[in-house]
Amino acid sequence: MNASSCDACKKTDCAANQRGKTESEQEFRDRQKLLSRLCRIRHKVVVLSGKGGVGKSTVAVNLAAALSLSGKRTGLLDVDIHGPSVPTLLGLEGQTLAGDADGIVPVEVGGLKVVSAGFLLGDPDEAVIWRGPLKMGVIRQFLADVEWGDLDFLIIDSPPGTGDEPLSVVQLIGSLDGAVVVTTPQKVAAVDVRKSITFCRRLDLPVLGVVENMSGFACPKCGEVTPILGSGGGRRISEDMGVPFLGSLPFDPAVGRACDEGKVFIHHDASTPTARIMREIIRPILELDGPDSGNRAD
Ligand SMILES: Nc1ncnc2c1ncn2[C@@H]1O[C@H](COP(=O)(O)OP(=O)(O)OP(=O)(O)O)[C@@H](O)[C@H]1O
Ligand code: SF4
Ligand SMILES: [Mg+2]
């Protein structure tokens, strides 16, 4: 795919075919290249949180895997440039991105197309110092130069906070379905989730819902959930701020284990109570593609 995809396209009223008054030929071609990739991806969802370590990547990986397992053509883009964890969570450490005449080829695992900043870094222990414009350039490349092909869903995992990466994603994609905001039950996390929701509002990005993670402890023997740090904060914030609440996921040692072993929890431990809760939480996202879409993920 290159700029000629737009030249040959019959959608003459598409914004990609109107060159802006102040746009140079190169800027116009770059925009067409980006839009011609994005127009082949039906749904785009970004996973956000105000605070680090709340389980964004875990939610993003399991959501993408569930979509892929349910037969949806799915991509997972990890734009966490300073701390990419998707390669570890999917057991893809050491993989690198290859390229061909049509662009960068994603790493594929069980049909899921994966691109992570981690595939660009030789040494995972190396500190990366990339400033805002450079980060935006890399994220633009991940969207415009990657051979995503025709996808039903692209799930985007971002670093914590409302910084350059999620901002670049929203600005470059423009037409996201929305954001899933992940939080934990603690009060300090609740403050951060409000900031994430405000960030979405400022950018006209719909909030698809809030997930409260590590809410209670799931017994490793029977799966029964005991509240330990209090819970319900995610639901209260959702109600206060008028956004959907997707559900509470307990702290379950099996989730941590699956992440460490590079196994997708929702698939590997599919019969556990926590996996069932996870499937309920992500069902509304699956249903973005139609009300019966979630069934095959069960
Ligand atoms: N429900 C859960 N039960 C047990 N462990 C969990 C759960 N959710 C996430 N974890 C573990 O918590 C750690 C942090 O999760 P994760 O990497 O998904 O968070 P994050 O929000 O993406 O972090 P960062 O802000 O660094 O990107 C991981 O080790 C993961 O295995
Ligand atoms: S962005 Fe897509 S729909 Fe629009 S002109 Fe290009 S190929 Fe056609
Ligand atoms: Mg993460």
mmCIF file of C-alpha atoms and ligand atoms in Angstrom:
data_model
loop_
_atom_site.group_PDB
_atom_site.id
_atom_site.type_symbol
_atom_site.label_atom_id
_atom_site.label_comp_id
_atom_site.label_asym_id
_atom_site.label_seq_id
_atom_site.Cartn_x
_atom_site.Cartn_y
_atom_site.Cartn_z
ATOM 1 C CA MET A 1 0.000 0.000 0.000
ATOM 2 C CA ASN A 2 1.297 3.451 -0.844
ATOM 3 C CA ALA A 3 -0.144 6.807 -1.827
ATOM 4 C CA SER A 4 -1.450 5.363 -5.084
ATOM 5 C CA SER A 5 -4.099 3.410 -3.093
ATOM 6 C CA CYS A 6 -5.878 6.732 -2.602
ATOM 7 C CA ASP A 7 -5.257 7.772 -6.220
ATOM 8 C CA ALA A 8 -6.966 4.607 -7.415
ATOM 9 C CA CYS A 9 -9.760 4.699 -4.831
ATOM 10 C CA LYS A 10 -13.275 5.497 -5.960
ATOM 11 C CA LYS A 11 -14.097 7.454 -2.770
ATOM 12 C CA THR A 12 -13.435 10.829 -4.305
ATOM 13 C CA ASP A 13 -15.143 12.613 -1.389
ATOM 14 C CA CYS A 14 -12.678 11.117 1.156
ATOM 15 C CA ALA A 15 -10.621 13.723 3.047
ATOM 16 C CA ALA A 16 -7.502 11.838 1.962
ATOM 17 C CA ASN A 17 -8.091 12.953 -1.607
ATOM 18 C CA GLN A 18 -8.359 16.667 -0.801
ATOM 19 C CA ARG A 19 -5.004 18.371 -0.573
ATOM 20 C CA GLY A 20 -4.988 21.081 2.107
ATOM 21 C CA LYS A 21 -4.276 24.665 1.056
ATOM 22 C CA THR A 22 -1.115 24.877 3.177
ATOM 23 C CA GLU A 23 -0.033 21.280 2.626
ATOM 24 C CA SER A 24 3.111 20.495 0.635
ATOM 25 C CA GLU A 25 3.034 17.639 -1.898
ATOM 26 C CA GLN A 26 5.115 15.510 0.508
ATOM 27 C CA GLU A 27 2.834 16.238 3.475
ATOM 28 C CA PHE A 28 -0.198 15.382 1.319
ATOM 29 C CA ARG A 29 1.351 12.068 0.221
ATOM 30 C CA ASP A 30 2.347 11.229 3.823
ATOM 31 C CA ARG A 31 -1.194 11.916 4.991
ATOM 32 C CA GLN A 32 -2.630 9.760 2.216
ATOM 33 C CA LYS A 33 -0.263 6.954 3.146
ATOM 34 C CA LEU A 34 -1.381 7.077 6.779
ATOM 35 C CA LEU A 35 -5.095 7.364 5.982
ATOM 36 C CA SER A 36 -5.002 4.621 3.365
ATOM 37 C CA ARG A 37 -3.630 2.221 5.998
ATOM 38 C CA LEU A 38 -6.101 3.369 8.662
ATOM 39 C CA CYS A 39 -9.161 3.149 6.420
ATOM 40 C CA ARG A 40 -8.611 -0.616 6.217
ATOM 41 C CA ILE A 41 -8.916 -0.983 10.018
ATOM 42 C CA ARG A 42 -12.544 -1.020 11.113
ATOM 43 C CA HIS A 43 -12.185 -0.447 14.875
ATOM 44 C CA LYS A 44 -9.372 1.231 16.781
ATOM 45 C CA VAL A 45 -9.273 1.136 20.578
ATOM 46 C CA VAL A 46 -6.610 2.615 22.866
ATOM 47 C CA VAL A 47 -5.960 1.321 26.397
ATOM 48 C CA LEU A 48 -5.025 4.080 28.853
ATOM 49 C CA SER A 49 -4.376 4.691 32.527
ATOM 50 C CA GLY A 50 -3.311 7.642 34.602
ATOM 51 C CA LYS A 51 -1.022 5.547 36.780
ATOM 52 C CA GLY A 52 1.667 2.965 35.994
ATOM 53 C CA GLY A 53 1.457 -0.741 36.713
ATOM 54 C CA VAL A 54 -2.327 -0.982 36.909
ATOM 55 C CA GLY A 55 -2.618 -3.677 34.240
ATOM 56 C CA LYS A 56 -3.073 -1.805 30.939
ATOM 57 C CA SER A 57 -0.817 -4.130 28.994
ATOM 58 C CA THR A 58 -2.446 -7.178 30.583
ATOM 59 C CA VAL A 59 -5.888 -5.891 29.563
ATOM 60 C CA ALA A 60 -4.676 -4.889 26.075
ATOM 61 C CA VAL A 61 -3.027 -8.266 25.388
ATOM 62 C CA ASN A 62 -5.999 -10.278 26.638
ATOM 63 C CA LEU A 63 -8.461 -8.085 24.757
ATOM 64 C CA ALA A 64 -6.494 -8.430 21.508
ATOM 65 C CA ALA A 65 -6.100 -12.186 21.987
ATOM 66 C CA ALA A 66 -9.815 -12.621 22.759
ATOM 67 C CA LEU A 67 -10.736 -10.706 19.612
ATOM 68 C CA SER A 68 -8.344 -12.759 17.533
ATOM 69 C CA LEU A 69 -9.585 -16.044 19.058
ATOM 70 C CA SER A 70 -13.150 -15.035 18.264
ATOM 71 C CA GLY A 71 -12.219 -14.834 14.592
ATOM 72 C CA LYS A 72 -11.667 -11.095 14.317
ATOM 73 C CA ARG A 73 -8.710 -9.939 12.243
ATOM 74 C CA THR A 74 -6.782 -8.182 14.995
ATOM 75 C CA GLY A 75 -3.642 -6.141 15.460
ATOM 76 C CA LEU A 76 -1.963 -5.131 18.717
ATOM 77 C CA LEU A 77 0.214 -2.029 18.730
ATOM 78 C CA ASP A 78 2.376 -1.307 21.769
ATOM 79 C CA VAL A 79 3.351 2.369 21.765
ATOM 80 C CA ASP A 80 4.988 2.231 25.204
ATOM 81 C CA ILE A 81 8.379 3.351 23.932
ATOM 82 C CA HIS A 82 10.154 3.547 27.295
ATOM 83 C CA GLY A 83 8.776 0.357 28.838
ATOM 84 C CA PRO A 84 7.250 -1.913 26.188
ATOM 85 C CA SER A 85 5.935 -5.058 27.850
ATOM 86 C CA VAL A 86 3.862 -6.650 25.093
ATOM 87 C CA PRO A 87 6.786 -8.789 23.809
ATOM 88 C CA THR A 88 7.196 -10.296 27.314
ATOM 89 C CA LEU A 89 3.467 -10.802 27.847
ATOM 90 C CA LEU A 90 3.205 -12.692 24.555
ATOM 91 C CA GLY A 91 6.498 -14.594 24.862
ATOM 92 C CA LEU A 92 7.928 -12.693 21.874
ATOM 93 C CA GLU A 93 11.143 -11.329 23.425
ATOM 94 C CA GLY A 94 14.031 -11.180 21.006
ATOM 95 C CA GLN A 95 11.766 -10.872 17.955
ATOM 96 C CA THR A 96 12.511 -8.048 15.547
ATOM 97 C CA LEU A 97 10.482 -6.375 12.822
ATOM 98 C CA ALA A 98 11.216 -7.349 9.231
ATOM 99 C CA GLY A 99 10.397 -5.263 6.194
ATOM 100 C CA ASP A 100 9.533 -5.814 2.560
ATOM 101 C CA ALA A 101 8.606 -3.640 -0.402
ATOM 102 C CA ASP A 102 5.214 -2.830 1.110
ATOM 103 C CA GLY A 103 6.488 -1.796 4.540
ATOM 104 C CA ILE A 104 7.152 -3.207 7.989
ATOM 105 C CA VAL A 105 5.839 -6.725 8.584
ATOM 106 C CA PRO A 106 4.218 -7.265 12.028
ATOM 107 C CA VAL A 107 5.228 -10.232 14.163
ATOM 108 C CA GLU A 108 2.378 -12.769 14.074
ATOM 109 C CA VAL A 109 1.319 -15.009 16.935
ATOM 110 C CA GLY A 110 -1.668 -17.281 16.367
ATOM 111 C CA GLY A 111 -3.095 -14.897 13.762
ATOM 112 C CA LEU A 112 -2.644 -11.799 15.957
ATOM 113 C CA LYS A 113 -0.466 -9.144 14.297
ATOM 114 C CA VAL A 114 1.829 -7.501 16.847
ATOM 115 C CA VAL A 115 4.033 -4.418 16.630
ATOM 116 C CA SER A 116 5.906 -3.141 19.676
ATOM 117 C CA ALA A 117 8.594 -0.586 20.298
ATOM 118 C CA GLY A 118 10.242 -3.516 22.092
ATOM 119 C CA PHE A 119 10.943 -5.143 18.715
ATOM 120 C CA LEU A 120 13.149 -2.166 17.833
ATOM 121 C CA LEU A 121 15.310 -2.281 20.946
ATOM 122 C CA GLY A 122 18.198 -4.721 20.914
ATOM 123 C CA ASP A 123 18.804 -4.745 24.655
ATOM 124 C CA PRO A 124 15.649 -4.682 26.836
ATOM 125 C CA ASP A 125 17.680 -3.169 29.705
ATOM 126 C CA GLU A 126 18.783 -0.197 27.642
ATOM 127 C CA ALA A 127 17.229 3.182 28.567
ATOM 128 C CA VAL A 128 15.622 4.912 25.604
ATOM 129 C CA ILE A 129 15.743 8.690 25.428
ATOM 130 C CA TRP A 130 13.299 9.827 22.769
ATOM 131 C CA ARG A 131 11.739 13.232 22.883
ATOM 132 C CA GLY A 132 8.183 14.111 21.850
ATOM 133 C CA PRO A 133 8.575 14.735 18.083
ATOM 134 C CA LEU A 134 10.736 11.636 17.654
ATOM 135 C CA LYS A 135 8.164 9.539 19.510
ATOM 136 C CA MET A 136 5.409 10.870 17.271
ATOM 137 C CA GLY A 137 7.562 9.968 14.246
ATOM 138 C CA VAL A 138 7.925 6.377 15.452
ATOM 139 C CA ILE A 139 4.202 6.062 16.198
ATOM 140 C CA ARG A 140 3.382 7.498 12.766
ATOM 141 C CA GLN A 141 5.632 4.840 11.232
ATOM 142 C CA PHE A 142 3.912 2.129 13.272
ATOM 143 C CA LEU A 143 0.615 3.235 11.759
ATOM 144 C CA ALA A 144 1.569 4.312 8.231
ATOM 145 C CA ASP A 145 4.451 1.998 7.362
ATOM 146 C CA VAL A 146 3.260 -1.266 8.918
ATOM 147 C CA GLU A 147 1.464 -3.765 6.724
ATOM 148 C CA TRP A 148 -1.566 -4.121 8.960
ATOM 149 C CA GLY A 149 -3.728 -5.110 5.986
ATOM 150 C CA ASP A 150 -7.491 -5.381 6.480
ATOM 151 C CA LEU A 151 -8.234 -5.574 10.203
ATOM 152 C CA ASP A 152 -11.433 -5.684 12.232
ATOM 153 C CA PHE A 153 -9.648 -4.345 15.336
ATOM 154 C CA LEU A 154 -6.452 -2.567 16.255
ATOM 155 C CA ILE A 155 -5.807 -2.466 20.009
ATOM 156 C CA ILE A 156 -3.246 0.095 21.135
ATOM 157 C CA ASP A 157 -1.424 -0.289 24.451
ATOM 158 C CA SER A 158 0.001 2.965 25.766
ATOM 159 C CA PRO A 159 2.340 3.964 28.593
ATOM 160 C CA PRO A 160 0.847 5.419 31.784
ATOM 161 C CA GLY A 161 -0.334 8.999 31.819
ATOM 162 C CA THR A 162 -1.558 11.452 29.259
ATOM 163 C CA GLY A 163 1.736 12.256 27.570
ATOM 164 C CA ASP A 164 3.159 12.228 24.057
ATOM 165 C CA GLU A 165 2.281 8.644 23.141
ATOM 166 C CA PRO A 166 -1.498 8.596 23.711
ATOM 167 C CA LEU A 167 -1.704 12.153 22.381
ATOM 168 C CA SER A 168 0.125 11.133 19.173
ATOM 169 C CA VAL A 169 -2.144 8.111 18.774
ATOM 170 C CA VAL A 170 -5.272 10.246 19.051
ATOM 171 C CA GLN A 171 -3.928 12.971 16.763
ATOM 172 C CA LEU A 172 -2.654 10.581 14.097
ATOM 173 C CA ILE A 173 -5.629 8.224 14.029
ATOM 174 C CA GLY A 174 -8.321 10.821 14.501
ATOM 175 C CA SER A 175 -11.164 8.317 14.266
ATOM 176 C CA LEU A 176 -10.671 6.011 17.234
ATOM 177 C CA ASP A 177 -13.704 4.111 18.545
ATOM 178 C CA GLY A 178 -12.542 5.133 21.972
ATOM 179 C CA ALA A 179 -10.476 4.398 25.046
ATOM 180 C CA VAL A 180 -10.568 1.714 27.719
ATOM 181 C CA VAL A 181 -9.323 3.245 30.980
ATOM 182 C CA VAL A 182 -7.719 0.861 33.479
ATOM 183 C CA THR A 183 -7.469 1.653 37.177
ATOM 184 C CA THR A 184 -6.961 -0.025 40.555
ATOM 185 C CA PRO A 185 -9.129 0.361 43.686
ATOM 186 C CA GLN A 186 -6.758 2.710 45.570
ATOM 187 C CA LYS A 187 -7.758 6.355 46.015
ATOM 188 C CA VAL A 188 -4.613 7.672 44.362
ATOM 189 C CA ALA A 189 -5.473 5.683 41.244
ATOM 190 C CA ALA A 190 -8.971 7.144 41.300
ATOM 191 C CA VAL A 191 -7.549 10.659 40.975
ATOM 192 C CA ASP A 192 -5.535 9.499 37.978
ATOM 193 C CA VAL A 193 -8.468 7.876 36.265
ATOM 194 C CA ARG A 194 -10.386 11.150 36.428
ATOM 195 C CA LYS A 195 -7.430 12.796 34.674
ATOM 196 C CA SER A 196 -7.511 10.125 31.955
ATOM 197 C CA ILE A 197 -11.233 10.675 31.420
ATOM 198 C CA THR A 198 -10.687 14.451 31.235
ATOM 199 C CA PHE A 199 -7.891 13.856 28.706
ATOM 200 C CA CYS A 200 -10.316 11.825 26.560
ATOM 201 C CA ARG A 201 -13.004 14.517 26.812
ATOM 202 C CA ARG A 202 -10.586 17.270 25.748
ATOM 203 C CA LEU A 203 -9.686 15.253 22.661
ATOM 204 C CA ASP A 204 -13.266 14.193 21.866
ATOM 205 C CA LEU A 205 -12.234 10.598 22.403
ATOM 206 C CA PRO A 206 -15.156 8.464 23.636
ATOM 207 C CA VAL A 207 -14.521 6.519 26.849
ATOM 208 C CA LEU A 208 -15.628 2.954 26.099
ATOM 209 C CA GLY A 209 -15.382 2.146 29.772
ATOM 210 C CA VAL A 210 -13.386 1.848 32.975
ATOM 211 C CA VAL A 211 -11.849 -1.439 34.157
ATOM 212 C CA GLU A 212 -11.006 -1.763 37.848
ATOM 213 C CA ASN A 213 -8.085 -4.194 38.038
ATOM 214 C CA MET A 214 -6.635 -5.997 41.061
ATOM 215 C CA SER A 215 -9.949 -5.470 42.806
ATOM 216 C CA GLY A 216 -9.994 -8.097 45.553
ATOM 217 C CA PHE A 217 -8.031 -11.331 45.638
ATOM 218 C CA ALA A 218 -9.063 -14.426 43.677
ATOM 219 C CA CYS A 219 -8.364 -17.592 45.704
ATOM 220 C CA PRO A 220 -5.957 -19.786 43.715
ATOM 221 C CA LYS A 221 -7.914 -22.906 44.817
ATOM 222 C CA CYS A 222 -11.562 -21.989 44.264
ATOM 223 C CA GLY A 223 -11.451 -18.599 42.528
ATOM 224 C CA GLU A 224 -13.628 -16.946 45.189
ATOM 225 C CA VAL A 225 -12.887 -13.213 45.321
ATOM 226 C CA THR A 226 -12.098 -11.601 48.708
ATOM 227 C CA PRO A 227 -11.996 -7.784 48.819
ATOM 228 C CA ILE A 228 -8.630 -6.690 50.273
ATOM 229 C CA LEU A 229 -7.960 -3.077 49.347
ATOM 230 C CA GLY A 230 -11.586 -2.097 49.038
ATOM 231 C CA SER A 231 -13.269 -1.945 45.709
ATOM 232 C CA GLY A 232 -16.048 -0.126 43.910
ATOM 233 C CA GLY A 233 -13.946 3.009 43.255
ATOM 234 C CA GLY A 234 -13.917 2.363 39.507
ATOM 235 C CA ARG A 235 -17.693 2.007 39.409
ATOM 236 C CA ARG A 236 -18.181 5.186 41.476
ATOM 237 C CA ILE A 237 -15.909 7.239 39.220
ATOM 238 C CA SER A 238 -17.657 5.852 36.144
ATOM 239 C CA GLU A 239 -21.044 6.848 37.550
ATOM 240 C CA ASP A 240 -19.786 10.272 38.658
ATOM 241 C CA MET A 241 -18.253 11.025 35.304
ATOM 242 C CA GLY A 242 -20.996 9.450 33.214
ATOM 243 C CA VAL A 243 -18.899 6.796 31.473
ATOM 244 C CA PRO A 244 -19.552 3.029 31.286
ATOM 245 C CA PHE A 245 -18.087 0.730 33.926
ATOM 246 C CA LEU A 246 -16.788 -2.455 32.294
ATOM 247 C CA GLY A 247 -16.148 -4.434 35.477
ATOM 248 C CA SER A 248 -13.739 -5.422 38.256
ATOM 249 C CA LEU A 249 -10.954 -7.909 37.678
ATOM 250 C CA PRO A 250 -9.515 -9.522 40.822
ATOM 251 C CA PHE A 251 -5.853 -9.866 41.655
ATOM 252 C CA ASP A 252 -5.234 -13.457 40.618
ATOM 253 C CA PRO A 253 -1.744 -14.988 40.957
ATOM 254 C CA ALA A 254 -2.496 -17.026 37.815
ATOM 255 C CA VAL A 255 -2.748 -13.775 35.802
ATOM 256 C CA GLY A 256 0.708 -12.692 36.992
ATOM 257 C CA ARG A 257 2.096 -16.153 36.256
ATOM 258 C CA ALA A 258 0.648 -16.238 32.741
ATOM 259 C CA CYS A 259 2.117 -12.768 32.053
ATOM 260 C CA ASP A 260 5.558 -13.845 33.283
ATOM 261 C CA GLU A 261 5.452 -16.982 31.139
ATOM 262 C CA GLY A 262 4.337 -15.110 28.020
ATOM 263 C CA LYS A 263 1.018 -16.957 27.917
ATOM 264 C CA VAL A 264 -2.297 -15.249 27.235
ATOM 265 C CA PHE A 265 -4.329 -15.739 30.405
ATOM 266 C CA ILE A 266 -7.773 -15.581 28.804
ATOM 267 C CA HIS A 267 -6.791 -18.451 26.498
ATOM 268 C CA HIS A 268 -4.387 -20.456 28.637
ATOM 269 C CA ASP A 269 -6.568 -20.377 31.787
ATOM 270 C CA ALA A 270 -9.857 -20.048 29.921
ATOM 271 C CA SER A 271 -11.942 -22.120 32.361
ATOM 272 C CA THR A 272 -11.052 -20.141 35.522
ATOM 273 C CA PRO A 273 -13.490 -17.716 37.219
ATOM 274 C CA THR A 274 -11.073 -14.820 36.550
ATOM 275 C CA ALA A 275 -10.998 -15.594 32.814
ATOM 276 C CA ARG A 276 -14.813 -15.615 32.822
ATOM 277 C CA ILE A 277 -14.817 -12.177 34.510
ATOM 278 C CA MET A 278 -12.285 -10.954 31.954
ATOM 279 C CA ARG A 279 -14.496 -12.146 29.069
ATOM 280 C CA GLU A 280 -17.467 -10.253 30.529
ATOM 281 C CA ILE A 281 -15.340 -7.109 30.895
ATOM 282 C CA ILE A 282 -14.216 -7.123 27.283
ATOM 283 C CA ARG A 283 -17.531 -8.223 25.749
ATOM 284 C CA PRO A 284 -18.687 -4.627 24.951
ATOM 285 C CA ILE A 285 -15.482 -4.095 22.969
ATOM 286 C CA LEU A 286 -16.047 -7.296 20.982
ATOM 287 C CA GLU A 287 -19.587 -6.120 20.370
ATOM 288 C CA LEU A 288 -18.375 -2.950 18.668
ATOM 289 C CA ASP A 289 -18.293 -5.194 15.618
ATOM 290 C CA GLY A 290 -21.928 -6.283 16.064
ATOM 291 C CA PRO A 291 -24.015 -7.686 18.966
ATOM 292 C CA ASP A 292 -23.168 -11.375 18.333
ATOM 293 C CA SER A 293 -19.465 -10.806 17.944
ATOM 294 C CA GLY A 294 -18.498 -11.893 21.447
ATOM 295 C CA ASN A 295 -19.971 -15.380 21.317
ATOM 296 C CA ARG A 296 -17.096 -17.185 19.673
ATOM 297 C CA ALA A 297 -14.624 -15.935 22.340
ATOM 298 C CA ASP A 298 -16.307 -18.086 24.996
HETATM 299 N N1 LIG B 1 -5.466 -9.032 37.741
HETATM 300 C C1 LIG B 1 -4.181 -9.287 37.974
HETATM 301 N N2 LIG B 1 -3.802 -10.240 38.851
HETATM 302 C C2 LIG B 1 -2.481 -10.474 39.096
HETATM 303 N N3 LIG B 1 -1.468 -9.838 38.494
HETATM 304 C C3 LIG B 1 -1.798 -8.887 37.602
HETATM 305 C C4 LIG B 1 -3.145 -8.564 37.275
HETATM 306 N N4 LIG B 1 -3.146 -7.585 36.334
HETATM 307 C C5 LIG B 1 -1.853 -7.319 36.077
HETATM 308 N N5 LIG B 1 -1.040 -8.081 36.837
HETATM 309 C C6 LIG B 1 0.425 -8.042 36.894
HETATM 310 O O1 LIG B 1 0.795 -6.719 37.282
HETATM 311 C C7 LIG B 1 1.954 -6.300 36.593
HETATM 312 C C8 LIG B 1 1.661 -4.997 35.867
HETATM 313 O O2 LIG B 1 0.736 -5.265 34.833
HETATM 314 P P1 LIG B 1 0.845 -4.534 33.417
HETATM 315 O O3 LIG B 1 2.227 -4.629 32.866
HETATM 316 O O4 LIG B 1 -0.268 -5.051 32.583
HETATM 317 O O5 LIG B 1 0.548 -3.047 33.876
HETATM 318 P P2 LIG B 1 0.668 -1.697 33.037
HETATM 319 O O6 LIG B 1 -0.398 -0.792 33.505
HETATM 320 O O7 LIG B 1 0.691 -2.007 31.581
HETATM 321 O O8 LIG B 1 2.093 -1.185 33.489
HETATM 322 P P3 LIG B 1 2.917 0.049 32.857
HETATM 323 O O9 LIG B 1 2.281 1.277 33.414
HETATM 324 O O10 LIG B 1 4.309 -0.182 33.339
HETATM 325 O O11 LIG B 1 2.768 -0.041 31.365
HETATM 326 C C9 LIG B 1 2.354 -7.439 35.669
HETATM 327 O O12 LIG B 1 3.368 -8.174 36.287
HETATM 328 C C10 LIG B 1 1.090 -8.289 35.563
HETATM 329 O O13 LIG B 1 1.415 -9.643 35.444
HETATM 330 S S1 SF4 B 2 -8.044 6.897 2.635
HETATM 331 FE FE1 SF4 B 2 -8.965 5.003 1.981
HETATM 332 S S2 SF4 B 2 -11.084 5.542 1.458
HETATM 333 FE FE2 SF4 B 2 -9.901 7.452 1.497
HETATM 334 S S3 SF4 B 2 -9.217 7.765 -0.596
HETATM 335 FE FE3 SF4 B 2 -7.562 6.679 0.461
HETATM 336 S S4 SF4 B 2 -7.929 4.514 0.048
HETATM 337 FE FE4 SF4 B 2 -9.835 5.641 -0.435
HETATM 338 MG MG MG B 3 2.141 -1.485 30.122
#
